[in-house]
Amino acid sequence: MTFEPGQQLDPQSYVVTRGDLVRYAGASGDFNPIHWSDRVAASVGLPGVIAHGMYTLALAGRALTTWVGDPARVISVGARFTKPVVVPDDDVGTTVEVTGVVSSVDDGVAKIDLTVTSAGVKVLGMSKAAVRC
Amino acid sequence: MALDPGLAGRTFAPTAAYAVSREKVAEFAAAIGAAPLDDGEQASLTFPIVVAFQAMTGLMTDPDVGIELHHVIHVDQRFEQTRPIRAGDRLTGTLTIDSMRHGAGVDMISTRTEVATTDGGHVATAYATLAYREGPA
């Protein structure tokens, strides 16, 4: 697809369950127990088990891939992990929403500002991507 | 005890070669609920973290550093992609500590991991800031 400055990209909504975090731990190799053990999460002062920051960024990358079609077009993507995404040990999980807006298009490169929220709270900061048009 | 600020600028040994399989590509995509790319041959956008995380683990377990994962907070992460990772790639990650800051009992470690094939082809650069706070296990 082509990008125009100011263009709003289709919002994406993803459900995250505790089981997804366990799968992601295995897939990524990040077995930090704060992402699967309530006991360890509590011991370091967290409100509960939280998603890997990289899980949330992977969802932003999934949305970006949906928008651009071919991820080979992506030049860069990144974010700050500003708020934890608490994932309860139930069958419902929590929902992460990803929206994007094209902030500029210059020299064949579109800059995209992503907004990633969970339970109405922005969980990633400075979430930006650059893609080839 | 704060980490040695002299670690800034240090480059660690490359991680052992990581052979990317279709199975691992599929496992990663399934974990984030994503559809297969290019008939399952192409990895998800953030797949370089698999190798970058190995490099960060090498940093944390280095005898000169020695910090435990659950005392570390991943503050930020950014990828610059040269090309997507594909099944069949053999990858290594080489981590450099770009800078270190200490304040209020927290060490902030800015890292850069160059992810490349074993024959030297650049794939991605992964930038990460890690915050380490000592505390009870």
PDB file of C-alpha atoms in Angstrom:
ATOM      1  CA  MET A   1       0.000   0.000   0.000  1.00  0.00           C
ATOM      2  CA  THR A   2       1.045   3.622  -0.362  1.00  0.00           C
ATOM      3  CA  PHE A   3       1.200   6.053   2.509  1.00  0.00           C
ATOM      4  CA  GLU A   4       0.126   9.686   2.734  1.00  0.00           C
ATOM      5  CA  PRO A   5       0.959  12.111   5.548  1.00  0.00           C
ATOM      6  CA  GLY A   6      -1.812  12.131   8.132  1.00  0.00           C
ATOM      7  CA  GLN A   7      -3.162   8.772   7.006  1.00  0.00           C
ATOM      8  CA  GLN A   8      -4.770   6.741   9.783  1.00  0.00           C
ATOM      9  CA  LEU A   9      -3.979   3.034   9.616  1.00  0.00           C
ATOM     10  CA  ASP A  10      -6.560   0.364  10.420  1.00  0.00           C
ATOM     11  CA  PRO A  11      -6.650  -0.208  14.199  1.00  0.00           C
ATOM     12  CA  GLN A  12      -5.629  -3.721  15.203  1.00  0.00           C
ATOM     13  CA  SER A  13      -6.804  -5.504  18.350  1.00  0.00           C
ATOM     14  CA  TYR A  14      -5.103  -8.539  19.864  1.00  0.00           C
ATOM     15  CA  VAL A  15      -5.942 -10.730  22.869  1.00  0.00           C
ATOM     16  CA  VAL A  16      -3.038 -11.817  25.094  1.00  0.00           C
ATOM     17  CA  THR A  17      -3.415 -14.734  27.508  1.00  0.00           C
ATOM     18  CA  ARG A  18      -1.026 -16.230  30.046  1.00  0.00           C
ATOM     19  CA  GLY A  19      -0.616 -19.152  27.658  1.00  0.00           C
ATOM     20  CA  ASP A  20       0.578 -16.768  24.931  1.00  0.00           C
ATOM     21  CA  LEU A  21       3.303 -15.487  27.258  1.00  0.00           C
ATOM     22  CA  VAL A  22       4.461 -19.046  27.929  1.00  0.00           C
ATOM     23  CA  ARG A  23       4.545 -19.737  24.197  1.00  0.00           C
ATOM     24  CA  TYR A  24       6.424 -16.499  23.595  1.00  0.00           C
ATOM     25  CA  ALA A  25       8.939 -17.355  26.339  1.00  0.00           C
ATOM     26  CA  GLY A  26       9.732 -20.569  24.492  1.00  0.00           C
ATOM     27  CA  ALA A  27       9.740 -18.949  21.063  1.00  0.00           C
ATOM     28  CA  SER A  28      11.983 -16.041  22.070  1.00  0.00           C
ATOM     29  CA  GLY A  29      14.169 -17.708  24.701  1.00  0.00           C
ATOM     30  CA  ASP A  30      13.213 -15.086  27.317  1.00  0.00           C
ATOM     31  CA  PHE A  31      12.279 -17.200  30.340  1.00  0.00           C
ATOM     32  CA  ASN A  32      12.274 -14.316  32.830  1.00  0.00           C
ATOM     33  CA  PRO A  33       9.872 -15.658  35.506  1.00  0.00           C
ATOM     34  CA  ILE A  34       8.132 -12.266  35.885  1.00  0.00           C
ATOM     35  CA  HIS A  35       6.375 -13.244  32.630  1.00  0.00           C
ATOM     36  CA  TRP A  36       4.893 -16.489  33.985  1.00  0.00           C
ATOM     37  CA  SER A  37       5.236 -16.694  37.798  1.00  0.00           C
ATOM     38  CA  ASP A  38       2.933 -14.628  40.025  1.00  0.00           C
ATOM     39  CA  ARG A  39       5.239 -15.408  42.947  1.00  0.00           C
ATOM     40  CA  VAL A  40       8.347 -13.935  41.301  1.00  0.00           C
ATOM     41  CA  ALA A  41       6.378 -11.031  39.807  1.00  0.00           C
ATOM     42  CA  ALA A  42       5.119 -10.105  43.291  1.00  0.00           C
ATOM     43  CA  SER A  43       8.614 -10.467  44.778  1.00  0.00           C
ATOM     44  CA  VAL A  44       9.909  -7.681  42.521  1.00  0.00           C
ATOM     45  CA  GLY A  45       6.915  -5.446  43.254  1.00  0.00           C
ATOM     46  CA  LEU A  46       4.825  -6.013  40.143  1.00  0.00           C
ATOM     47  CA  PRO A  47       1.013  -6.074  40.343  1.00  0.00           C
ATOM     48  CA  GLY A  48       1.047  -9.510  38.677  1.00  0.00           C
ATOM     49  CA  VAL A  49       2.574 -11.384  35.775  1.00  0.00           C
ATOM     50  CA  ILE A  50       3.294  -8.916  32.968  1.00  0.00           C
ATOM     51  CA  ALA A  51       3.766  -9.451  29.254  1.00  0.00           C
ATOM     52  CA  HIS A  52       7.307  -9.282  27.906  1.00  0.00           C
ATOM     53  CA  GLY A  53       7.830  -5.741  26.642  1.00  0.00           C
ATOM     54  CA  MET A  54       8.986  -7.516  23.528  1.00  0.00           C
ATOM     55  CA  TYR A  55       5.660  -9.330  23.322  1.00  0.00           C
ATOM     56  CA  THR A  56       3.874  -5.993  23.124  1.00  0.00           C
ATOM     57  CA  LEU A  57       6.421  -4.659  20.623  1.00  0.00           C
ATOM     58  CA  ALA A  58       5.992  -7.874  18.594  1.00  0.00           C
ATOM     59  CA  LEU A  59       2.256  -7.085  18.427  1.00  0.00           C
ATOM     60  CA  ALA A  60       3.103  -3.577  17.209  1.00  0.00           C
ATOM     61  CA  GLY A  61       5.310  -5.264  14.604  1.00  0.00           C
ATOM     62  CA  ARG A  62       2.435  -7.558  13.682  1.00  0.00           C
ATOM     63  CA  ALA A  63       0.188  -4.547  13.104  1.00  0.00           C
ATOM     64  CA  LEU A  64       2.925  -2.855  11.077  1.00  0.00           C
ATOM     65  CA  THR A  65       3.321  -6.007   8.974  1.00  0.00           C
ATOM     66  CA  THR A  66      -0.430  -6.015   8.343  1.00  0.00           C
ATOM     67  CA  TRP A  67      -0.271  -2.377   7.220  1.00  0.00           C
ATOM     68  CA  VAL A  68       2.792  -2.603   4.965  1.00  0.00           C
ATOM     69  CA  GLY A  69       2.149  -6.092   3.590  1.00  0.00           C
ATOM     70  CA  ASP A  70       5.809  -6.965   3.145  1.00  0.00           C
ATOM     71  CA  PRO A  71       7.927  -6.568   6.321  1.00  0.00           C
ATOM     72  CA  ALA A  72      11.030  -6.238   4.113  1.00  0.00           C
ATOM     73  CA  ARG A  73       9.844  -2.633   3.636  1.00  0.00           C
ATOM     74  CA  VAL A  74      10.379  -1.878   7.311  1.00  0.00           C
ATOM     75  CA  ILE A  75      13.534   0.136   7.964  1.00  0.00           C
ATOM     76  CA  SER A  76      13.156   0.514  11.713  1.00  0.00           C
ATOM     77  CA  VAL A  77      10.706  -0.038  14.547  1.00  0.00           C
ATOM     78  CA  GLY A  78      11.038   0.586  18.260  1.00  0.00           C
ATOM     79  CA  ALA A  79       9.485   1.802  21.482  1.00  0.00           C
ATOM     80  CA  ARG A  80       9.958   2.472  25.154  1.00  0.00           C
ATOM     81  CA  PHE A  81       8.249   0.062  27.525  1.00  0.00           C
ATOM     82  CA  THR A  82       6.548   2.657  29.683  1.00  0.00           C
ATOM     83  CA  LYS A  83       3.691   0.767  31.393  1.00  0.00           C
ATOM     84  CA  PRO A  84       3.366  -2.929  32.207  1.00  0.00           C
ATOM     85  CA  VAL A  85       0.699  -5.055  30.520  1.00  0.00           C
ATOM     86  CA  VAL A  86      -0.664  -7.245  33.304  1.00  0.00           C
ATOM     87  CA  VAL A  87      -1.898 -10.594  31.983  1.00  0.00           C
ATOM     88  CA  PRO A  88      -4.212 -12.437  34.381  1.00  0.00           C
ATOM     89  CA  ASP A  89      -4.181 -16.195  34.871  1.00  0.00           C
ATOM     90  CA  ASP A  90      -7.645 -16.697  33.364  1.00  0.00           C
ATOM     91  CA  ASP A  91      -9.153 -17.711  30.020  1.00  0.00           C
ATOM     92  CA  VAL A  92     -10.008 -14.146  28.975  1.00  0.00           C
ATOM     93  CA  GLY A  93      -6.581 -12.524  29.001  1.00  0.00           C
ATOM     94  CA  THR A  94      -6.108  -8.874  28.213  1.00  0.00           C
ATOM     95  CA  THR A  95      -6.463  -6.892  24.994  1.00  0.00           C
ATOM     96  CA  VAL A  96      -3.780  -4.833  23.285  1.00  0.00           C
ATOM     97  CA  GLU A  97      -4.858  -2.242  20.693  1.00  0.00           C
ATOM     98  CA  VAL A  98      -2.460  -0.872  18.065  1.00  0.00           C
ATOM     99  CA  THR A  99      -3.223   2.216  15.996  1.00  0.00           C
ATOM    100  CA  GLY A 100      -0.961   4.073  13.623  1.00  0.00           C
ATOM    101  CA  VAL A 101      -0.779   7.373  11.820  1.00  0.00           C
ATOM    102  CA  VAL A 102       1.635   8.398   9.059  1.00  0.00           C
ATOM    103  CA  SER A 103       3.500  11.408  10.416  1.00  0.00           C
ATOM    104  CA  SER A 104       5.530  12.204   7.294  1.00  0.00           C
ATOM    105  CA  VAL A 105       6.562  10.907   3.878  1.00  0.00           C
ATOM    106  CA  ASP A 106       9.962  12.041   2.602  1.00  0.00           C
ATOM    107  CA  ASP A 107      12.317  10.612  -0.022  1.00  0.00           C
ATOM    108  CA  GLY A 108      10.304   7.410  -0.260  1.00  0.00           C
ATOM    109  CA  VAL A 109      10.295   6.825   3.493  1.00  0.00           C
ATOM    110  CA  ALA A 110       7.103   6.988   5.535  1.00  0.00           C
ATOM    111  CA  LYS A 111       7.370   7.633   9.271  1.00  0.00           C
ATOM    112  CA  ILE A 112       4.625   6.025  11.316  1.00  0.00           C
ATOM    113  CA  ASP A 113       3.671   6.898  14.900  1.00  0.00           C
ATOM    114  CA  LEU A 114       2.141   3.921  16.673  1.00  0.00           C
ATOM    115  CA  THR A 115      -0.137   4.107  19.684  1.00  0.00           C
ATOM    116  CA  VAL A 116      -0.305   0.907  21.707  1.00  0.00           C
ATOM    117  CA  THR A 117      -2.801   0.686  24.556  1.00  0.00           C
ATOM    118  CA  SER A 118      -4.124  -1.928  26.941  1.00  0.00           C
ATOM    119  CA  ALA A 119      -7.132  -1.402  29.217  1.00  0.00           C
ATOM    120  CA  GLY A 120      -7.247   2.192  27.937  1.00  0.00           C
ATOM    121  CA  VAL A 121      -3.680   2.920  29.072  1.00  0.00           C
ATOM    122  CA  LYS A 122      -0.839   3.726  26.685  1.00  0.00           C
ATOM    123  CA  VAL A 123       1.752   1.007  27.311  1.00  0.00           C
ATOM    124  CA  LEU A 124       4.465   1.920  24.797  1.00  0.00           C
ATOM    125  CA  GLY A 125       6.131   5.305  24.518  1.00  0.00           C
ATOM    126  CA  MET A 126       8.016   6.810  21.575  1.00  0.00           C
ATOM    127  CA  SER A 127       6.627   4.005  19.451  1.00  0.00           C
ATOM    128  CA  LYS A 128       7.767   4.754  15.912  1.00  0.00           C
ATOM    129  CA  ALA A 129       8.524   3.006  12.672  1.00  0.00           C
ATOM    130  CA  ALA A 130      10.013   3.939   9.319  1.00  0.00           C
ATOM    131  CA  VAL A 131       9.002   2.079   6.168  1.00  0.00           C
ATOM    132  CA  ARG A 132       9.893   2.319   2.490  1.00  0.00           C
ATOM    133  CA  CYS A 133       6.974   3.513   0.397  1.00  0.00           C
TER     134      CYS A 133
ATOM    135  CA  MET B   1      26.746  -2.541  44.260  1.00  0.00           C
ATOM    136  CA  ALA B   2      26.721  -0.483  41.107  1.00  0.00           C
ATOM    137  CA  LEU B   3      28.129  -1.997  37.958  1.00  0.00           C
ATOM    138  CA  ASP B   4      31.577  -0.991  36.785  1.00  0.00           C
ATOM    139  CA  PRO B   5      31.144   2.123  34.609  1.00  0.00           C
ATOM    140  CA  GLY B   6      34.295   0.999  32.813  1.00  0.00           C
ATOM    141  CA  LEU B   7      32.144  -1.573  31.004  1.00  0.00           C
ATOM    142  CA  ALA B   8      30.964   1.193  28.664  1.00  0.00           C
ATOM    143  CA  GLY B   9      32.430   0.751  25.220  1.00  0.00           C
ATOM    144  CA  ARG B  10      33.078  -2.950  25.704  1.00  0.00           C
ATOM    145  CA  THR B  11      32.161  -5.355  22.890  1.00  0.00           C
ATOM    146  CA  PHE B  12      31.397  -8.931  23.930  1.00  0.00           C
ATOM    147  CA  ALA B  13      32.230 -12.085  22.007  1.00  0.00           C
ATOM    148  CA  PRO B  14      29.673 -13.007  19.319  1.00  0.00           C
ATOM    149  CA  THR B  15      26.978 -15.461  20.356  1.00  0.00           C
ATOM    150  CA  ALA B  16      27.201 -19.049  19.123  1.00  0.00           C
ATOM    151  CA  ALA B  17      25.740 -19.526  15.638  1.00  0.00           C
ATOM    152  CA  TYR B  18      21.934 -19.781  15.724  1.00  0.00           C
ATOM    153  CA  ALA B  19      20.415 -21.807  12.889  1.00  0.00           C
ATOM    154  CA  VAL B  20      16.988 -20.388  12.008  1.00  0.00           C
ATOM    155  CA  SER B  21      14.533 -23.179  11.228  1.00  0.00           C
ATOM    156  CA  ARG B  22      11.088 -23.036   9.672  1.00  0.00           C
ATOM    157  CA  GLU B  23       9.848 -24.572  12.906  1.00  0.00           C
ATOM    158  CA  LYS B  24      11.264 -21.738  15.064  1.00  0.00           C
ATOM    159  CA  VAL B  25       9.922 -19.122  12.633  1.00  0.00           C
ATOM    160  CA  ALA B  26       6.478 -20.757  12.903  1.00  0.00           C
ATOM    161  CA  GLU B  27       6.689 -21.038  16.699  1.00  0.00           C
ATOM    162  CA  PHE B  28       7.504 -17.330  17.031  1.00  0.00           C
ATOM    163  CA  ALA B  29       4.697 -16.307  14.671  1.00  0.00           C
ATOM    164  CA  ALA B  30       2.210 -18.546  16.489  1.00  0.00           C
ATOM    165  CA  ALA B  31       3.192 -17.077  19.867  1.00  0.00           C
ATOM    166  CA  ILE B  32       2.177 -13.594  18.668  1.00  0.00           C
ATOM    167  CA  GLY B  33      -0.810 -14.903  16.697  1.00  0.00           C
ATOM    168  CA  ALA B  34       0.620 -13.838  13.319  1.00  0.00           C
ATOM    169  CA  ALA B  35       0.046 -15.511   9.970  1.00  0.00           C
ATOM    170  CA  PRO B  36       3.025 -17.198   8.240  1.00  0.00           C
ATOM    171  CA  LEU B  37       5.050 -14.942   5.927  1.00  0.00           C
ATOM    172  CA  ASP B  38       6.279 -16.076   2.501  1.00  0.00           C
ATOM    173  CA  ASP B  39       4.981 -19.614   2.966  1.00  0.00           C
ATOM    174  CA  GLY B  40       6.645 -19.839   6.380  1.00  0.00           C
ATOM    175  CA  GLU B  41      10.138 -18.977   5.135  1.00  0.00           C
ATOM    176  CA  GLN B  42      10.283 -15.409   6.478  1.00  0.00           C
ATOM    177  CA  ALA B  43      10.470 -14.575  10.172  1.00  0.00           C
ATOM    178  CA  SER B  44       8.382 -12.045  12.092  1.00  0.00           C
ATOM    179  CA  LEU B  45       9.629  -8.462  12.189  1.00  0.00           C
ATOM    180  CA  THR B  46      10.913  -8.660  15.772  1.00  0.00           C
ATOM    181  CA  PHE B  47      12.518 -12.114  15.400  1.00  0.00           C
ATOM    182  CA  PRO B  48      16.044 -10.577  15.703  1.00  0.00           C
ATOM    183  CA  ILE B  49      15.299 -10.369  19.435  1.00  0.00           C
ATOM    184  CA  VAL B  50      15.944 -14.138  19.641  1.00  0.00           C
ATOM    185  CA  VAL B  51      19.622 -13.575  18.844  1.00  0.00           C
ATOM    186  CA  ALA B  52      19.805 -10.185  20.556  1.00  0.00           C
ATOM    187  CA  PHE B  53      18.389 -11.729  23.735  1.00  0.00           C
ATOM    188  CA  GLN B  54      21.109 -14.387  23.662  1.00  0.00           C
ATOM    189  CA  ALA B  55      23.660 -11.597  23.404  1.00  0.00           C
ATOM    190  CA  MET B  56      22.018  -9.750  26.337  1.00  0.00           C
ATOM    191  CA  THR B  57      22.052 -12.968  28.349  1.00  0.00           C
ATOM    192  CA  GLY B  58      25.769 -13.237  27.591  1.00  0.00           C
ATOM    193  CA  LEU B  59      26.197  -9.725  28.978  1.00  0.00           C
ATOM    194  CA  MET B  60      24.198 -10.452  32.143  1.00  0.00           C
ATOM    195  CA  THR B  61      26.016 -13.718  32.903  1.00  0.00           C
ATOM    196  CA  ASP B  62      29.487 -12.361  32.095  1.00  0.00           C
ATOM    197  CA  PRO B  63      31.759 -12.749  35.177  1.00  0.00           C
ATOM    198  CA  ASP B  64      32.449  -8.990  35.089  1.00  0.00           C
ATOM    199  CA  VAL B  65      28.722  -8.169  35.158  1.00  0.00           C
ATOM    200  CA  GLY B  66      26.794 -11.000  36.857  1.00  0.00           C
ATOM    201  CA  ILE B  67      23.240  -9.690  37.099  1.00  0.00           C
ATOM    202  CA  GLU B  68      20.083 -11.736  37.383  1.00  0.00           C
ATOM    203  CA  LEU B  69      17.443 -11.495  34.697  1.00  0.00           C
ATOM    204  CA  HIS B  70      14.522 -10.887  37.044  1.00  0.00           C
ATOM    205  CA  HIS B  71      16.262  -7.817  38.453  1.00  0.00           C
ATOM    206  CA  VAL B  72      16.502  -6.347  34.974  1.00  0.00           C
ATOM    207  CA  ILE B  73      13.861  -4.198  33.305  1.00  0.00           C
ATOM    208  CA  HIS B  74      13.824  -3.835  29.551  1.00  0.00           C
ATOM    209  CA  VAL B  75      13.430  -0.070  29.170  1.00  0.00           C
ATOM    210  CA  ASP B  76      13.357   0.273  25.407  1.00  0.00           C
ATOM    211  CA  GLN B  77      14.061  -1.628  22.212  1.00  0.00           C
ATOM    212  CA  ARG B  78      14.568  -0.548  18.644  1.00  0.00           C
ATOM    213  CA  PHE B  79      15.452  -2.491  15.530  1.00  0.00           C
ATOM    214  CA  GLU B  80      17.041  -1.244  12.351  1.00  0.00           C
ATOM    215  CA  GLN B  81      16.448  -3.883   9.721  1.00  0.00           C
ATOM    216  CA  THR B  82      18.710  -4.533   6.741  1.00  0.00           C
ATOM    217  CA  ARG B  83      16.640  -7.494   5.603  1.00  0.00           C
ATOM    218  CA  PRO B  84      14.109  -9.902   7.135  1.00  0.00           C
ATOM    219  CA  ILE B  85      15.401 -13.103   8.734  1.00  0.00           C
ATOM    220  CA  ARG B  86      14.689 -16.261   6.748  1.00  0.00           C
ATOM    221  CA  ALA B  87      14.683 -19.965   7.543  1.00  0.00           C
ATOM    222  CA  GLY B  88      18.141 -21.321   6.829  1.00  0.00           C
ATOM    223  CA  ASP B  89      19.985 -18.227   8.122  1.00  0.00           C
ATOM    224  CA  ARG B  90      22.835 -18.892  10.549  1.00  0.00           C
ATOM    225  CA  LEU B  91      23.027 -15.875  12.837  1.00  0.00           C
ATOM    226  CA  THR B  92      25.269 -14.435  15.515  1.00  0.00           C
ATOM    227  CA  GLY B  93      24.785 -11.403  17.728  1.00  0.00           C
ATOM    228  CA  THR B  94      27.618  -9.134  18.805  1.00  0.00           C
ATOM    229  CA  LEU B  95      26.754  -6.829  21.686  1.00  0.00           C
ATOM    230  CA  THR B  96      28.450  -3.568  22.542  1.00  0.00           C
ATOM    231  CA  ILE B  97      27.707  -1.476  25.634  1.00  0.00           C
ATOM    232  CA  ASP B  98      27.258   1.967  24.134  1.00  0.00           C
ATOM    233  CA  SER B  99      26.913   3.766  27.474  1.00  0.00           C
ATOM    234  CA  MET B 100      26.208   3.295  31.182  1.00  0.00           C
ATOM    235  CA  ARG B 101      24.589   5.578  33.738  1.00  0.00           C
ATOM    236  CA  HIS B 102      24.045   5.082  37.448  1.00  0.00           C
ATOM    237  CA  GLY B 103      21.538   6.927  39.554  1.00  0.00           C
ATOM    238  CA  ALA B 104      19.048   6.302  42.390  1.00  0.00           C
ATOM    239  CA  GLY B 105      20.249   2.717  42.813  1.00  0.00           C
ATOM    240  CA  VAL B 106      19.674   1.841  39.173  1.00  0.00           C
ATOM    241  CA  ASP B 107      22.219   1.064  36.471  1.00  0.00           C
ATOM    242  CA  MET B 108      21.055   2.006  32.984  1.00  0.00           C
ATOM    243  CA  ILE B 109      22.881   0.010  30.333  1.00  0.00           C
ATOM    244  CA  SER B 110      22.508   1.063  26.688  1.00  0.00           C
ATOM    245  CA  THR B 111      23.363  -1.798  24.361  1.00  0.00           C
ATOM    246  CA  ARG B 112      23.636  -2.349  20.632  1.00  0.00           C
ATOM    247  CA  THR B 113      23.644  -5.839  19.141  1.00  0.00           C
ATOM    248  CA  GLU B 114      24.669  -6.353  15.546  1.00  0.00           C
ATOM    249  CA  VAL B 115      22.832  -9.393  14.181  1.00  0.00           C
ATOM    250  CA  ALA B 116      24.577 -10.872  11.166  1.00  0.00           C
ATOM    251  CA  THR B 117      24.940 -14.144   9.313  1.00  0.00           C
ATOM    252  CA  THR B 118      27.992 -16.245  10.105  1.00  0.00           C
ATOM    253  CA  ASP B 119      29.488 -15.174   6.760  1.00  0.00           C
ATOM    254  CA  GLY B 120      29.189 -11.529   7.780  1.00  0.00           C
ATOM    255  CA  GLY B 121      25.976 -10.389   6.084  1.00  0.00           C
ATOM    256  CA  HIS B 122      24.245  -7.730   8.176  1.00  0.00           C
ATOM    257  CA  VAL B 123      20.640  -8.520   9.084  1.00  0.00           C
ATOM    258  CA  ALA B 124      19.622  -6.088  11.825  1.00  0.00           C
ATOM    259  CA  THR B 125      20.870  -3.853  14.603  1.00  0.00           C
ATOM    260  CA  ALA B 126      19.013  -4.214  17.884  1.00  0.00           C
ATOM    261  CA  TYR B 127      19.301  -1.325  20.355  1.00  0.00           C
ATOM    262  CA  ALA B 128      18.185  -2.011  23.929  1.00  0.00           C
ATOM    263  CA  THR B 129      18.342  -0.160  27.219  1.00  0.00           C
ATOM    264  CA  LEU B 130      18.378  -2.359  30.302  1.00  0.00           C
ATOM    265  CA  ALA B 131      17.782  -1.091  33.858  1.00  0.00           C
ATOM    266  CA  TYR B 132      19.319  -3.113  36.652  1.00  0.00           C
ATOM    267  CA  ARG B 133      18.313  -2.644  40.268  1.00  0.00           C
ATOM    268  CA  GLU B 134      19.824  -4.821  42.946  1.00  0.00           C
ATOM    269  CA  GLY B 135      17.339  -6.265  45.378  1.00  0.00           C
ATOM    270  CA  PRO B 136      16.255  -9.344  47.309  1.00  0.00           C
ATOM    271  CA  ALA B 137      16.039 -12.496  45.190  1.00  0.00           C
TER     272      ALA B 137
END
